[in-house]
Coordinates of C-alpha atoms in Angstrom, one line a residue:
Chain P
X1 CA 20.2 -4.1 35.3
X2 CA 17.5 -3.3 32.7
X3 CA 15.2 -6.3 32.1
X4 CA 14.4 -6.7 28.4
X5 CA 11.8 -9.1 27.1
X6 CA 11.8 -10.0 23.4
X7 CA 8.4 -10.8 22.0
X8 CA 9.8 -12.4 18.9
X9 CA 11.4 -15.4 20.6
X10 CA 9.8 -15.0 24.0
X11 CA 13.0 -14.6 25.9
X12 CA 14.1 -12.2 28.7
X13 CA 17.6 -10.7 29.2
X14 CA 19.0 -8.8 32.1
X15 CA 21.1 -6.1 30.5
X16 CA 24.0 -4.5 32.4
X17 CA 24.0 -1.2 30.7
X18 CA 25.0 2.3 31.5
X19 CA 22.9 3.7 28.6
X20 CA 21.0 6.8 29.7
X21 CA 18.4 6.7 26.8
X22 CA 16.5 4.1 24.9
X23 CA 18.3 5.1 21.7
X24 CA 21.7 4.3 23.3
X25 CA 20.4 1.0 24.8
X26 CA 19.1 -0.1 21.4
X27 CA 22.4 0.7 19.9
X28 CA 24.1 -1.5 22.6
X29 CA 21.7 -4.3 21.8
X30 CA 22.3 -3.9 18.1
X31 CA 18.6 -3.3 17.4
X32 CA 17.3 -1.1 14.6
X33 CA 14.6 1.2 15.9
X34 CA 12.8 0.9 12.5
X35 CA 12.1 -2.8 13.2
X36 CA 10.8 -2.6 16.7
X37 CA 8.4 -0.9 19.1
X38 CA 9.4 -0.6 22.8
X39 CA 6.9 -0.5 25.7
X40 CA 7.4 0.2 29.4
X41 CA 4.6 -0.6 31.8
X42 CA 2.4 -1.2 28.7
X43 CA 3.1 2.3 27.3
X44 CA 4.9 2.9 24.0
X45 CA 8.1 4.9 24.5
X46 CA 10.2 6.8 22.0
X47 CA 14.0 6.6 21.6
X48 CA 14.8 9.9 23.5
X49 CA 13.1 8.4 26.6
X50 CA 15.4 8.1 29.7
X51 CA 16.1 4.6 30.9
X52 CA 16.8 3.6 34.5
X53 CA 18.3 0.5 35.9
X54 CA 15.1 -1.0 37.3
X55 CA 13.2 -0.6 34.1
X56 CA 11.5 -3.6 32.4
X57 CA 11.1 -3.1 28.7
X58 CA 9.2 -5.1 26.1
X59 CA 10.6 -5.3 22.6
X60 CA 7.8 -5.8 20.0
X61 CA 8.8 -6.9 16.5
X62 CA 7.4 -4.8 13.7
X63 CA 8.3 -7.2 10.9
X64 CA 5.6 -9.8 10.1
X65 CA 6.5 -13.4 10.7
X66 CA 5.7 -14.9 7.3
Chain A
X1 CA 9.5 13.8 23.1
X2 CA 6.2 15.5 23.2
X3 CA 3.5 15.4 20.6
X4 CA 3.8 18.3 18.3
X5 CA 0.0 18.8 18.3
X6 CA -0.5 18.7 22.1
X7 CA 1.7 18.4 25.2
X8 CA 1.2 14.6 25.7
X9 CA 4.0 12.1 25.4
X10 CA 4.8 11.0 21.8
X11 CA 4.5 7.3 20.9
X12 CA 6.3 7.7 17.5
X13 CA 8.7 10.1 15.9
X14 CA 7.9 10.8 12.2
X15 CA 10.7 12.5 10.4
X16 CA 11.5 15.2 12.9
X17 CA 8.3 15.5 15.0
X18 CA 6.4 13.3 17.5
X19 CA 2.8 12.3 17.8
X20 CA 0.9 11.0 20.8
X21 CA -1.3 8.0 20.6
X22 CA -4.5 9.9 19.9
X23 CA -3.0 12.1 17.2
X24 CA -1.1 9.1 15.7
X25 CA -4.3 7.1 15.3
X26 CA -6.0 10.1 13.6
X27 CA -2.9 10.7 11.4
X28 CA -2.9 7.0 10.3
X29 CA -6.6 6.8 9.6
X30 CA -6.5 10.1 7.6
X31 CA -3.6 8.8 5.6
X32 CA -5.5 5.6 4.7
X33 CA -8.7 7.5 3.8
X34 CA -6.7 9.9 1.6
X35 CA -5.1 7.0 -0.2
X36 CA -8.5 5.4 -0.9
X37 CA -9.9 8.7 -2.1
X38 CA -6.9 9.8 -4.2
X39 CA -6.6 6.5 -6.1
X40 CA -10.3 5.7 -6.1
X41 CA -9.7 2.4 -4.5
X42 CA -13.3 1.9 -3.4
X43 CA -16.4 2.7 -5.4
X44 CA -19.9 2.7 -4.1
X45 CA -20.9 -0.1 -6.6
X46 CA -18.1 -2.4 -5.3
X47 CA -18.3 -5.7 -3.5
X48 CA -15.2 -5.9 -1.4
X49 CA -13.1 -8.9 -0.4
X50 CA -10.4 -8.4 2.1
X51 CA -7.6 -10.9 1.8
X52 CA -6.9 -11.6 5.4
X53 CA -4.4 -13.8 7.3
X54 CA -5.1 -12.6 10.8
X55 CA -1.8 -10.6 11.0
X56 CA -1.5 -6.9 11.9
X57 CA -1.7 -5.7 8.3
X58 CA -4.9 -7.6 7.3
X59 CA -6.7 -6.9 10.6
X60 CA -5.9 -3.2 10.2
X61 CA -7.0 -2.9 6.6
X62 CA -10.2 -4.9 7.4
X63 CA -11.0 -2.6 10.3
X64 CA -10.3 0.6 8.4
X65 CA -12.2 -0.6 5.3
X66 CA -15.3 -1.2 7.4
X67 CA -14.8 2.2 9.1
X68 CA -14.5 3.9 5.6
X69 CA -17.7 2.3 4.4
X70 CA -19.6 3.4 7.5
X71 CA -18.1 6.9 7.4
X72 CA -19.2 7.5 3.8
X73 CA -22.3 5.4 4.1
X74 CA -21.4 3.3 1.1
X75 CA -23.6 0.3 0.3
X76 CA -20.7 -2.0 -0.6
X77 CA -20.7 -5.5 0.7
X78 CA -17.6 -6.5 2.6
X79 CA -16.2 -9.9 3.5
X80 CA -12.9 -11.4 4.5
X81 CA -11.3 -14.3 2.6
X82 CA -8.5 -16.3 4.1
X83 CA -6.5 -19.2 2.8
X84 CA -5.6 -22.1 5.2
X85 CA -2.5 -23.5 3.5
X86 CA -2.1 -26.1 6.1
X87 CA 1.1 -25.0 7.9
X88 CA 1.5 -26.7 11.3
X89 CA 2.1 -24.6 14.4
X90 CA 1.3 -21.4 12.5
X91 CA -1.8 -20.9 10.5
X92 CA -4.2 -22.2 13.2
X93 CA -3.3 -19.4 15.6
X94 CA -3.6 -16.6 13.0
X95 CA -6.9 -18.0 11.8
X96 CA -8.1 -18.0 15.4
X97 CA -7.2 -14.3 15.8
X98 CA -9.0 -13.6 12.5
X99 CA -12.2 -15.5 13.4
X100 CA -12.3 -13.6 16.8
X101 CA -11.8 -10.3 15.0
X102 CA -14.5 -11.0 12.3
X103 CA -17.0 -12.1 14.9
X104 CA -16.4 -9.0 17.0
X105 CA -16.7 -6.6 14.0
X106 CA -19.5 -8.5 12.4
X107 CA -17.7 -9.3 9.1
X108 CA -18.4 -12.4 7.1
X109 CA -15.4 -14.7 6.8
X110 CA -14.7 -17.4 4.2
X111 CA -11.8 -19.8 4.8
X112 CA -10.5 -21.7 1.8
X113 CA -8.4 -24.8 2.5
X114 CA -5.5 -25.8 0.2
X115 CA -6.1 -29.4 1.2
X116 CA -9.7 -29.3 0.1
X117 CA -8.9 -27.5 -3.1
X118 CA -5.7 -29.2 -4.2
X119 CA -5.7 -32.4 -2.1
X120 CA -2.5 -31.4 -0.3
X121 CA -1.6 -29.1 2.6
X122 CA 1.4 -26.9 2.1
X123 CA 3.3 -29.1 4.6
X124 CA 2.5 -32.2 2.5
X125 CA 3.3 -30.5 -0.9
X126 CA 6.5 -28.5 0.0
X127 CA 8.9 -31.4 0.5
X128 CA 7.7 -33.2 -2.6
X129 CA 8.0 -30.2 -4.9
X130 CA 11.4 -29.4 -3.4
X131 CA 12.6 -32.8 -4.3
X132 CA 11.1 -32.7 -7.8
X133 CA 11.7 -29.1 -8.9
X134 CA 13.9 -27.5 -6.2
X135 CA 11.2 -25.0 -5.4
X136 CA 10.7 -23.6 -2.0
X137 CA 7.5 -23.8 0.1
X138 CA 7.0 -20.0 -0.4
X139 CA 6.9 -20.5 -4.2
X140 CA 4.0 -23.0 -3.9
X141 CA 2.3 -21.0 -1.2
X142 CA 2.4 -17.8 -3.4
X143 CA 1.0 -19.5 -6.5
X144 CA -1.8 -21.3 -4.6
X145 CA -2.7 -18.2 -2.5
X146 CA -3.0 -15.9 -5.5
X147 CA -5.0 -18.6 -7.4
X148 CA -7.4 -19.2 -4.5
X149 CA -7.9 -15.5 -3.6
X150 CA -8.8 -14.7 -7.2
X151 CA -11.0 -17.7 -7.7
X152 CA -13.0 -17.3 -4.6
X153 CA -13.2 -13.5 -4.6
X154 CA -14.9 -13.9 -8.0
X155 CA -17.0 -16.8 -6.8
X156 CA -18.3 -14.7 -3.9
X157 CA -19.0 -11.8 -6.2
X158 CA -16.1 -9.4 -5.2
X159 CA -15.3 -6.7 -7.6
X160 CA -12.1 -5.8 -5.7
X161 CA -9.7 -7.6 -3.5
X162 CA -8.2 -5.4 -0.7
X163 CA -4.8 -6.4 0.6
X164 CA -2.8 -5.3 3.6
X165 CA 0.4 -4.5 1.6
X166 CA 2.1 -1.5 3.2
X167 CA 4.8 1.0 2.2
X168 CA 7.6 -1.3 3.3
X169 CA 6.3 -4.2 1.2
X170 CA 6.0 -2.0 -1.9
X171 CA 9.4 -0.3 -1.5
X172 CA 11.0 -3.8 -1.1
X173 CA 9.3 -5.1 -4.3
X174 CA 10.2 -2.0 -6.3
X175 CA 13.9 -2.4 -5.4
X176 CA 13.8 -6.2 -6.0
X177 CA 12.3 -5.7 -9.5
X178 CA 14.9 -3.0 -10.2
X179 CA 17.7 -5.3 -9.1
X180 CA 16.3 -7.9 -11.5
X181 CA 15.5 -5.4 -14.3
X182 CA 11.9 -6.7 -14.3
X183 CA 9.9 -3.8 -15.5
X184 CA 7.0 -6.1 -16.5
X185 CA 6.4 -7.1 -12.8
X186 CA 7.0 -3.5 -11.8
X187 CA 4.1 -2.5 -14.0
X188 CA 1.8 -4.5 -11.8
X189 CA 2.6 -2.6 -8.7
X190 CA 1.0 0.6 -7.3
X191 CA -2.0 1.3 -5.0
X192 CA -4.2 -0.6 -7.5
X193 CA -2.4 -3.6 -8.8
X194 CA -2.3 -4.8 -12.4
X195 CA -1.8 -3.1 -15.8
X196 CA -5.4 -3.0 -16.9
X197 CA -8.7 -4.3 -15.6
X198 CA -9.9 -7.7 -16.8
X199 CA -13.1 -9.5 -15.9
X200 CA -11.2 -12.7 -15.0
X201 CA -9.2 -10.9 -12.3
X202 CA -10.6 -9.2 -9.3
X203 CA -8.8 -5.9 -9.1
X204 CA -6.4 -5.7 -6.1
X205 CA -6.1 -2.5 -4.1
X206 CA -3.8 -1.4 -1.2
X207 CA -5.2 1.2 1.2
X208 CA -2.1 0.9 3.5
X209 CA 0.1 1.8 0.5
X210 CA 1.6 4.9 2.3
X211 CA 1.7 3.4 5.8
X212 CA 5.0 2.0 7.0
X213 CA 5.2 -1.4 8.6
X214 CA 6.1 0.2 11.9
X215 CA 3.1 2.6 11.7
X216 CA 0.8 -0.4 11.0
X217 CA 2.2 -2.4 13.9
X218 CA 1.8 0.6 16.2
X219 CA -1.8 1.2 15.0
X220 CA -2.7 -2.4 15.6
X221 CA -1.1 -2.3 19.0
X222 CA -2.8 1.0 20.1
X223 CA -6.2 -0.3 18.8
X224 CA -5.5 -3.4 20.9
X225 CA -6.1 -5.8 18.0
X226 CA -5.5 -9.4 19.1
X227 CA -2.4 -10.2 17.0
X228 CA -0.1 -12.9 18.2
X229 CA 3.5 -12.9 16.9
X230 CA 4.0 -16.2 15.2
X231 CA 6.6 -16.7 12.6
X232 CA 5.9 -18.9 9.6
X233 CA 8.2 -21.9 9.8
X234 CA 8.8 -21.5 6.0
X235 CA 9.8 -17.8 6.2
X236 CA 12.9 -17.6 4.0
X237 CA 15.9 -15.4 4.3
X238 CA 16.2 -14.7 0.6
X239 CA 16.5 -11.5 -1.4
X240 CA 13.4 -9.9 0.1
X241 CA 14.8 -10.3 3.7
X242 CA 18.1 -8.8 2.5
X243 CA 16.4 -5.9 0.8
X244 CA 14.1 -5.4 3.9
X245 CA 17.1 -5.2 6.3
X246 CA 19.0 -3.0 3.9
X247 CA 16.1 -0.6 3.6
X248 CA 15.6 -0.5 7.4
X249 CA 19.3 0.3 7.9
X250 CA 19.1 3.2 5.4
X251 CA 15.8 4.4 6.8
X252 CA 17.2 4.6 10.3
X253 CA 20.1 6.7 9.0
X254 CA 18.2 8.7 6.5
X255 CA 14.5 8.9 7.5
X256 CA 12.1 9.2 4.6
X257 CA 14.0 6.8 2.3
X258 CA 11.2 4.3 1.9
X259 CA 8.7 7.1 1.1
X260 CA 11.2 8.5 -1.4
X261 CA 11.4 5.2 -3.2
X262 CA 7.6 5.0 -3.5
X263 CA 7.3 8.6 -4.6
X264 CA 9.9 8.1 -7.3
X265 CA 8.2 4.9 -8.4
X266 CA 4.8 6.6 -8.6
X267 CA 6.3 9.3 -10.8
X268 CA 7.4 6.8 -13.4
X269 CA 4.6 4.2 -12.9
X270 CA 2.3 5.6 -15.6
X271 CA 5.1 5.3 -18.1
X272 CA 5.9 1.8 -17.1
X273 CA 2.2 0.7 -17.3
X274 CA 1.7 2.4 -20.6
X275 CA 4.7 0.6 -22.1
X276 CA 3.4 -2.8 -20.8
X277 CA 0.0 -2.1 -22.3
X278 CA 1.5 -1.7 -25.7
X279 CA 3.0 -5.2 -25.5
X280 CA 1.0 -8.0 -27.1
X281 CA -0.7 -10.0 -24.3
X282 CA -2.7 -13.1 -24.5
X283 CA -4.8 -14.4 -21.6
X284 CA -5.8 -18.0 -21.8
X285 CA -8.1 -20.1 -19.7
X286 CA -6.4 -23.0 -18.0
X287 CA -7.2 -26.2 -19.7
X288 CA -7.6 -28.0 -16.4
X289 CA -9.4 -25.6 -14.1
X290 CA -10.7 -22.9 -16.4
X291 CA -9.0 -20.1 -14.4
X292 CA -7.0 -17.3 -16.2
X293 CA -3.4 -18.0 -17.1
X294 CA -0.7 -16.8 -19.5
X295 CA 0.0 -20.4 -20.5
X296 CA -2.2 -23.4 -21.4
X297 CA -2.2 -24.7 -17.9
X298 CA -2.0 -22.4 -14.9
X299 CA 0.9 -22.7 -12.3
X300 CA -1.5 -23.9 -9.6
X301 CA -2.6 -26.9 -11.7
X302 CA 1.0 -27.6 -12.8
X303 CA 2.0 -27.9 -9.1
X304 CA -1.0 -30.1 -8.3
X305 CA -0.4 -32.3 -11.4
X306 CA 3.3 -32.7 -10.4
X307 CA 2.2 -33.8 -6.9
X308 CA -0.4 -36.2 -8.3
X309 CA 2.3 -37.5 -10.7
X310 CA 4.7 -38.2 -7.8
X311 CA 1.9 -40.0 -5.9
X312 CA 1.4 -42.2 -8.9
X313 CA 5.1 -42.6 -9.3
X314 CA 5.0 -41.4 -12.8
X315 CA 6.9 -38.6 -14.6
X316 CA 4.3 -38.1 -17.3
X317 CA 1.2 -36.4 -16.0
X318 CA -1.9 -36.5 -18.1
X319 CA -4.0 -33.4 -18.1
X320 CA -7.6 -33.6 -19.1
X321 CA -9.5 -30.4 -19.9
X322 CA -12.5 -29.9 -17.7
X323 CA -14.3 -27.5 -19.9
X324 CA -15.4 -28.0 -23.4
X325 CA -12.2 -28.6 -25.2
X326 CA -10.3 -25.5 -26.3
X327 CA -7.5 -27.7 -27.4
X328 CA -7.0 -31.5 -27.7
X329 CA -6.1 -33.6 -24.6
X330 CA -2.6 -32.7 -23.5
X331 CA 0.2 -34.4 -21.8
X332 CA 2.4 -32.4 -19.5
X333 CA 6.0 -33.5 -19.4
X334 CA 7.6 -32.7 -16.1
X335 CA 11.1 -31.5 -16.9
X336 CA 13.9 -33.3 -15.2
X337 CA 15.9 -31.4 -12.6
X338 CA 19.6 -30.7 -13.0
X339 CA 20.4 -33.4 -10.5
X340 CA 18.2 -35.9 -12.2
X341 CA 19.7 -35.2 -15.6
X342 CA 23.2 -35.6 -14.1
X343 CA 22.2 -38.9 -12.6
X344 CA 20.8 -40.1 -15.9
X345 CA 24.0 -39.0 -17.8
X346 CA 26.1 -40.9 -15.2
X347 CA 24.1 -44.0 -15.7
X348 CA 24.4 -43.7 -19.4
X349 CA 28.2 -43.4 -19.1
X350 CA 28.3 -46.5 -16.8
X351 CA 26.4 -48.5 -19.4
X352 CA 28.8 -47.4 -22.2
X353 CA 31.7 -48.6 -20.0

């Protein structure tokens, strides 16, 4: 289970995913990489980064809110 | 992916190569500096006003403008100007971030309140104007913000207003104006806004013109700027949101699309501006407030007068010129909305029956 926290609405989801990379996980979640920045342990990661089941990811929204 | 300039982990992939945090920060700052230099956005004789909201774009442009002035040892004065529209559960938090930022970086900050200027907060004005003219909160907000920024930038002696508009913002507006065949508005775009300089308007410049929204967010994040994500409760899902989403979809599939739109636009921009300059243009001074307008009364005053009229329960709003009279005293007639006209017609029909 990958834990994903969404900054935009301050929610957390446990995602049951077999995605091996961040790019595939984002595709499963229906998220456009152009509109977000992803961090793991407070470090920004790129889409080719490998994902493991015990990861906790933070999804930061790029688009301004108003 | 590794940074193509060193062997550290990349934080962003640009076109086909990655950059680590240190090299990305340098790349971003160099891009902003080149934009300022290439388009001569800052002159050593300038007094600079940064239009700031406390969001990622305005804090980034504020920080980099100050850095630019220090780097080139320019004697320009610099201050931030913010508009408090009076939006509950939104503006207070962004203004708090902005105040903290300005204190930390020793930048003067002026906050202008819509309530004090017009007598209404946006929260108070929006439902009334919606009822009267079917206009959305963003329409009022846009008019009032532009009015206040220009008025107070001039009042505090600014020769230029620096905004945090980025490449995404500009690409969206270029497409929106193309969709609406509005070349007049398109002529006002570019790294330096406006068709030609005018003493009544503080010139607007955009140092982040070639920085994408994602790059700007990443820069603010890596620089640890205190930016809280708060969404304006009035944020509307209109044409801009549609174009924004569409552009992001195309960009994800075909990287470089947004940059391509801007490059294409910059190629034709001189022709569009030249054509607009040939058109006869008349700039008046608003009969109510004395600020520049294309009409007799500026849009900001029209909104205020409509609100005052509603408060008085009247449809006719008297407008008295503040300055020595350019024209005789005028009466503004607030046009009836479609629903109001329909209602009146129905009443007339009933009376005939």
